[in-house]
Protein backbone atom coordinates (compact mmCIF):
# COMPACT_ATOMS: atom_id res chain seq x y z
CA UNK A 1 0.00 0.00 0.00
CA UNK A 2 1.36 3.42 -0.86
CA UNK A 3 0.69 6.83 -2.31
CA UNK A 4 2.22 9.38 -4.67
CA UNK A 5 4.05 12.21 -2.89
CA UNK A 6 5.64 15.39 -4.17
CA UNK A 7 9.30 16.15 -3.39
CA UNK A 8 9.94 19.04 -1.01
CA UNK A 9 12.79 20.77 -2.85
CA UNK A 10 14.05 21.13 -6.40
CA UNK A 11 17.46 22.15 -7.70
CA UNK A 12 17.04 23.45 -11.22
CA UNK A 13 20.70 23.91 -12.30
CA UNK A 14 20.24 25.98 -15.47
CA UNK A 15 16.50 25.37 -15.85
CA UNK A 16 14.08 28.28 -15.49
CA UNK A 17 10.83 29.71 -16.76
CA UNK A 18 7.13 29.94 -16.08
CA UNK A 19 7.05 30.14 -12.30
CA UNK A 20 9.14 27.01 -12.68
CA UNK A 21 7.83 25.03 -9.74
CA UNK A 22 7.73 21.33 -10.50
CA UNK A 23 6.61 20.53 -6.96
CA UNK A 24 3.32 22.44 -6.77
CA UNK A 25 1.08 19.56 -7.94
CA UNK A 26 0.05 21.62 -10.98
CA UNK A 27 0.77 20.46 -14.55
CA UNK A 28 0.47 24.04 -15.84
CA UNK A 29 3.63 25.42 -14.18
CA UNK A 30 6.98 24.07 -15.35
CA UNK A 31 10.74 24.22 -15.52
CA UNK A 32 12.04 24.85 -19.04
CA UNK A 33 15.37 24.84 -20.81
CA UNK A 34 16.30 25.39 -24.45
CA UNK A 35 18.73 22.85 -25.83
CA UNK A 36 20.61 22.37 -29.09
CA UNK A 37 20.01 19.51 -31.48
CA UNK A 38 20.89 16.04 -30.17
CA UNK A 39 22.13 17.39 -26.82
CA UNK A 40 21.30 16.48 -23.21
CA UNK A 41 19.89 18.97 -20.72
CA UNK A 42 21.61 19.38 -17.36
CA UNK A 43 20.05 17.36 -14.55
CA UNK A 44 17.15 18.78 -12.58
CA UNK A 45 17.13 17.30 -9.07
CA UNK A 46 14.48 16.90 -6.35
CA UNK A 47 15.05 16.02 -2.69
CA UNK A 48 12.65 14.58 -0.11
CA UNK A 49 12.79 13.11 3.37
CA UNK A 50 14.14 9.56 3.48
CA UNK A 51 11.23 7.38 2.36
CA UNK A 52 10.49 3.84 1.23
CA UNK A 53 10.13 4.32 -2.54
CA UNK A 54 9.29 1.77 -5.25
CA UNK A 55 8.86 4.06 -8.27
CA UNK A 56 8.88 7.65 -9.45
CA UNK A 57 6.97 9.45 -12.17
CA UNK A 58 7.43 12.49 -14.38
CA UNK A 59 5.20 14.73 -16.48
CA UNK A 60 7.31 16.23 -19.28
CA UNK A 61 7.20 17.50 -22.85
CA UNK A 62 9.40 18.98 -25.56
CA UNK A 63 8.98 21.12 -28.67
CA UNK A 64 9.64 18.10 -30.90
CA UNK A 65 8.58 14.50 -30.31
CA UNK A 66 10.90 11.56 -29.64
CA UNK A 67 12.81 13.31 -26.86
CA UNK A 68 14.55 10.84 -24.54
CA UNK A 69 14.65 10.79 -20.76
CA UNK A 70 17.07 9.41 -18.17
CA UNK A 71 15.83 9.10 -14.58
CA UNK A 72 17.96 8.32 -11.52
CA UNK A 73 17.05 7.76 -7.86
CA UNK A 74 19.45 8.23 -4.92
CA UNK A 75 19.54 5.38 -2.40
CA UNK A 76 22.17 3.23 -0.64
CA UNK A 77 24.68 6.06 -0.90
CA UNK A 78 24.69 6.52 -4.69
CA UNK A 79 22.65 7.37 -7.79
CA UNK A 80 20.93 4.46 -9.55
CA UNK A 81 19.76 4.69 -13.16
CA UNK A 82 16.10 3.70 -13.30
CA UNK A 83 15.46 4.67 -16.93
CA UNK A 84 18.21 5.25 -19.48
CA UNK A 85 17.48 7.10 -22.73
CA UNK A 86 13.86 5.97 -22.91
CA UNK A 87 11.56 7.74 -25.38
CA UNK A 88 9.63 10.22 -23.27
CA UNK A 89 5.84 10.24 -22.95
CA UNK A 90 4.74 13.68 -24.14
CA UNK A 91 2.30 15.67 -21.97
CA UNK A 92 1.36 12.81 -19.70
CA UNK A 93 2.52 10.94 -16.63
CA UNK A 94 5.28 8.41 -17.20
CA UNK A 95 6.03 5.95 -14.38
CA UNK A 96 9.54 4.65 -13.75
CA UNK A 97 9.84 1.48 -11.62
CA UNK A 98 12.87 1.07 -9.36
CA UNK A 99 12.46 -2.72 -9.34
CA UNK A 100 12.46 -2.92 -5.53
CA UNK A 101 11.51 -0.78 -2.56
CA UNK A 102 14.43 1.37 -1.40
CA UNK A 103 14.99 4.07 1.22
CA UNK A 104 15.52 6.99 -1.15
CA UNK A 105 16.15 10.72 -0.62
CA UNK A 106 16.41 12.21 -4.11
CA UNK A 107 15.54 11.81 -7.76
CA UNK A 108 16.82 13.53 -10.85
CA UNK A 109 16.25 13.52 -14.57
CA UNK A 110 17.70 14.84 -17.77
CA UNK A 111 16.25 14.90 -21.27
CA UNK A 112 17.80 14.62 -24.71
CA UNK A 113 16.69 16.63 -27.70
CA UNK A 114 16.57 13.89 -30.34
CA UNK A 115 15.51 16.26 -33.12
CA UNK A 116 17.81 17.96 -35.64
CA UNK A 117 16.44 21.32 -34.42
CA UNK A 118 16.84 23.56 -31.38
CA UNK A 119 14.15 22.57 -28.85
CA UNK A 120 12.56 23.62 -25.55
CA UNK A 121 12.31 20.88 -22.92
CA UNK A 122 9.68 21.08 -20.15
CA UNK A 123 9.26 19.36 -16.78
CA UNK A 124 5.84 20.07 -15.29
CA UNK A 125 5.73 17.78 -12.31
CA UNK A 126 7.44 14.82 -10.61
CA UNK A 127 6.40 12.51 -7.78
CA UNK A 128 7.76 9.54 -5.87
CA UNK A 129 5.71 6.54 -4.75
CA UNK A 130 5.93 6.22 -0.98
CA UNK A 131 5.39 2.65 0.19
CA UNK A 132 3.96 2.31 3.68
CA UNK A 133 5.78 -0.48 5.45
CA UNK A 134 4.32 -2.05 8.57
CA UNK A 135 6.91 -2.69 11.25
CA UNK A 136 6.59 -6.08 12.99
CA UNK A 137 6.54 -6.30 16.77
CA UNK A 138 10.00 -6.33 18.31
CA UNK A 139 9.42 -9.84 19.60
CA UNK A 140 6.38 -11.34 17.96
CA UNK A 141 6.96 -14.68 19.72
CA UNK A 142 5.64 -13.32 23.04
CA UNK A 143 2.33 -14.88 24.03
CA UNK A 144 0.05 -14.70 27.02
CA UNK A 145 1.97 -17.62 28.54
CA UNK A 146 5.36 -15.90 28.11
CA UNK A 147 7.00 -14.56 31.26
CA UNK A 148 6.57 -10.81 31.75
CA UNK A 149 9.88 -9.01 31.48
CA UNK A 150 10.20 -5.76 33.47
CA UNK A 151 13.48 -3.96 33.93
CA UNK A 152 15.47 -7.01 32.86
CA UNK A 153 13.90 -9.25 35.52
CA UNK A 154 11.39 -11.98 34.83
CA UNK A 155 8.47 -12.71 37.10
PDB file of C-alpha atoms in Angstrom, residues 19-81:
ATOM      1  CA  UNK A  19       7.052  30.137 -12.301  1.00  0.00           C
ATOM      2  CA  UNK A  20       9.141  27.009 -12.682  1.00  0.00           C
ATOM      3  CA  UNK A  21       7.826  25.033  -9.738  1.00  0.00           C
ATOM      4  CA  UNK A  22       7.729  21.333 -10.498  1.00  0.00           C
ATOM      5  CA  UNK A  23       6.605  20.532  -6.958  1.00  0.00           C
ATOM      6  CA  UNK A  24       3.318  22.441  -6.773  1.00  0.00           C
ATOM      7  CA  UNK A  25       1.082  19.555  -7.942  1.00  0.00           C
ATOM      8  CA  UNK A  26       0.054  21.615 -10.979  1.00  0.00           C
ATOM      9  CA  UNK A  27       0.774  20.463 -14.551  1.00  0.00           C
ATOM     10  CA  UNK A  28       0.465  24.043 -15.840  1.00  0.00           C
ATOM     11  CA  UNK A  29       3.629  25.416 -14.180  1.00  0.00           C
ATOM     12  CA  UNK A  30       6.977  24.065 -15.347  1.00  0.00           C
ATOM     13  CA  UNK A  31      10.739  24.217 -15.519  1.00  0.00           C
ATOM     14  CA  UNK A  32      12.035  24.855 -19.035  1.00  0.00           C
ATOM     15  CA  UNK A  33      15.366  24.842 -20.808  1.00  0.00           C
ATOM     16  CA  UNK A  34      16.296  25.392 -24.450  1.00  0.00           C
ATOM     17  CA  UNK A  35      18.728  22.850 -25.831  1.00  0.00           C
ATOM     18  CA  UNK A  36      20.605  22.369 -29.086  1.00  0.00           C
ATOM     19  CA  UNK A  37      20.009  19.509 -31.484  1.00  0.00           C
ATOM     20  CA  UNK A  38      20.893  16.035 -30.171  1.00  0.00           C
ATOM     21  CA  UNK A  39      22.132  17.394 -26.819  1.00  0.00           C
ATOM     22  CA  UNK A  40      21.298  16.483 -23.210  1.00  0.00           C
ATOM     23  CA  UNK A  41      19.889  18.973 -20.722  1.00  0.00           C
ATOM     24  CA  UNK A  42      21.614  19.375 -17.363  1.00  0.00           C
ATOM     25  CA  UNK A  43      20.046  17.359 -14.548  1.00  0.00           C
ATOM     26  CA  UNK A  44      17.149  18.784 -12.582  1.00  0.00           C
ATOM     27  CA  UNK A  45      17.130  17.303  -9.066  1.00  0.00           C
ATOM     28  CA  UNK A  46      14.481  16.904  -6.348  1.00  0.00           C
ATOM     29  CA  UNK A  47      15.045  16.022  -2.686  1.00  0.00           C
ATOM     30  CA  UNK A  48      12.650  14.582  -0.114  1.00  0.00           C
ATOM     31  CA  UNK A  49      12.788  13.106   3.368  1.00  0.00           C
ATOM     32  CA  UNK A  50      14.138   9.561   3.483  1.00  0.00           C
ATOM     33  CA  UNK A  51      11.234   7.381   2.359  1.00  0.00           C
ATOM     34  CA  UNK A  52      10.494   3.837   1.229  1.00  0.00           C
ATOM     35  CA  UNK A  53      10.134   4.315  -2.536  1.00  0.00           C
ATOM     36  CA  UNK A  54       9.291   1.766  -5.248  1.00  0.00           C
ATOM     37  CA  UNK A  55       8.864   4.062  -8.272  1.00  0.00           C
ATOM     38  CA  UNK A  56       8.883   7.653  -9.445  1.00  0.00           C
ATOM     39  CA  UNK A  57       6.970   9.452 -12.167  1.00  0.00           C
ATOM     40  CA  UNK A  58       7.433  12.487 -14.382  1.00  0.00           C
ATOM     41  CA  UNK A  59       5.199  14.733 -16.484  1.00  0.00           C
ATOM     42  CA  UNK A  60       7.312  16.227 -19.277  1.00  0.00           C
ATOM     43  CA  UNK A  61       7.200  17.501 -22.850  1.00  0.00           C
ATOM     44  CA  UNK A  62       9.396  18.985 -25.560  1.00  0.00           C
ATOM     45  CA  UNK A  63       8.978  21.123 -28.670  1.00  0.00           C
ATOM     46  CA  UNK A  64       9.636  18.102 -30.904  1.00  0.00           C
ATOM     47  CA  UNK A  65       8.579  14.505 -30.314  1.00  0.00           C
ATOM     48  CA  UNK A  66      10.902  11.560 -29.641  1.00  0.00           C
ATOM     49  CA  UNK A  67      12.812  13.306 -26.856  1.00  0.00           C
ATOM     50  CA  UNK A  68      14.548  10.845 -24.539  1.00  0.00           C
ATOM     51  CA  UNK A  69      14.647  10.790 -20.756  1.00  0.00           C
ATOM     52  CA  UNK A  70      17.070   9.408 -18.172  1.00  0.00           C
ATOM     53  CA  UNK A  71      15.832   9.105 -14.579  1.00  0.00           C
ATOM     54  CA  UNK A  72      17.957   8.324 -11.519  1.00  0.00           C
ATOM     55  CA  UNK A  73      17.054   7.758  -7.859  1.00  0.00           C
ATOM     56  CA  UNK A  74      19.451   8.228  -4.923  1.00  0.00           C
ATOM     57  CA  UNK A  75      19.540   5.380  -2.399  1.00  0.00           C
ATOM     58  CA  UNK A  76      22.167   3.235  -0.637  1.00  0.00           C
ATOM     59  CA  UNK A  77      24.683   6.065  -0.899  1.00  0.00           C
ATOM     60  CA  UNK A  78      24.689   6.517  -4.691  1.00  0.00           C
ATOM     61  CA  UNK A  79      22.651   7.370  -7.786  1.00  0.00           C
ATOM     62  CA  UNK A  80      20.926   4.460  -9.550  1.00  0.00           C
ATOM     63  CA  UNK A  81      19.762   4.686 -13.164  1.00  0.00           C
TER      64      UNK A  81
END
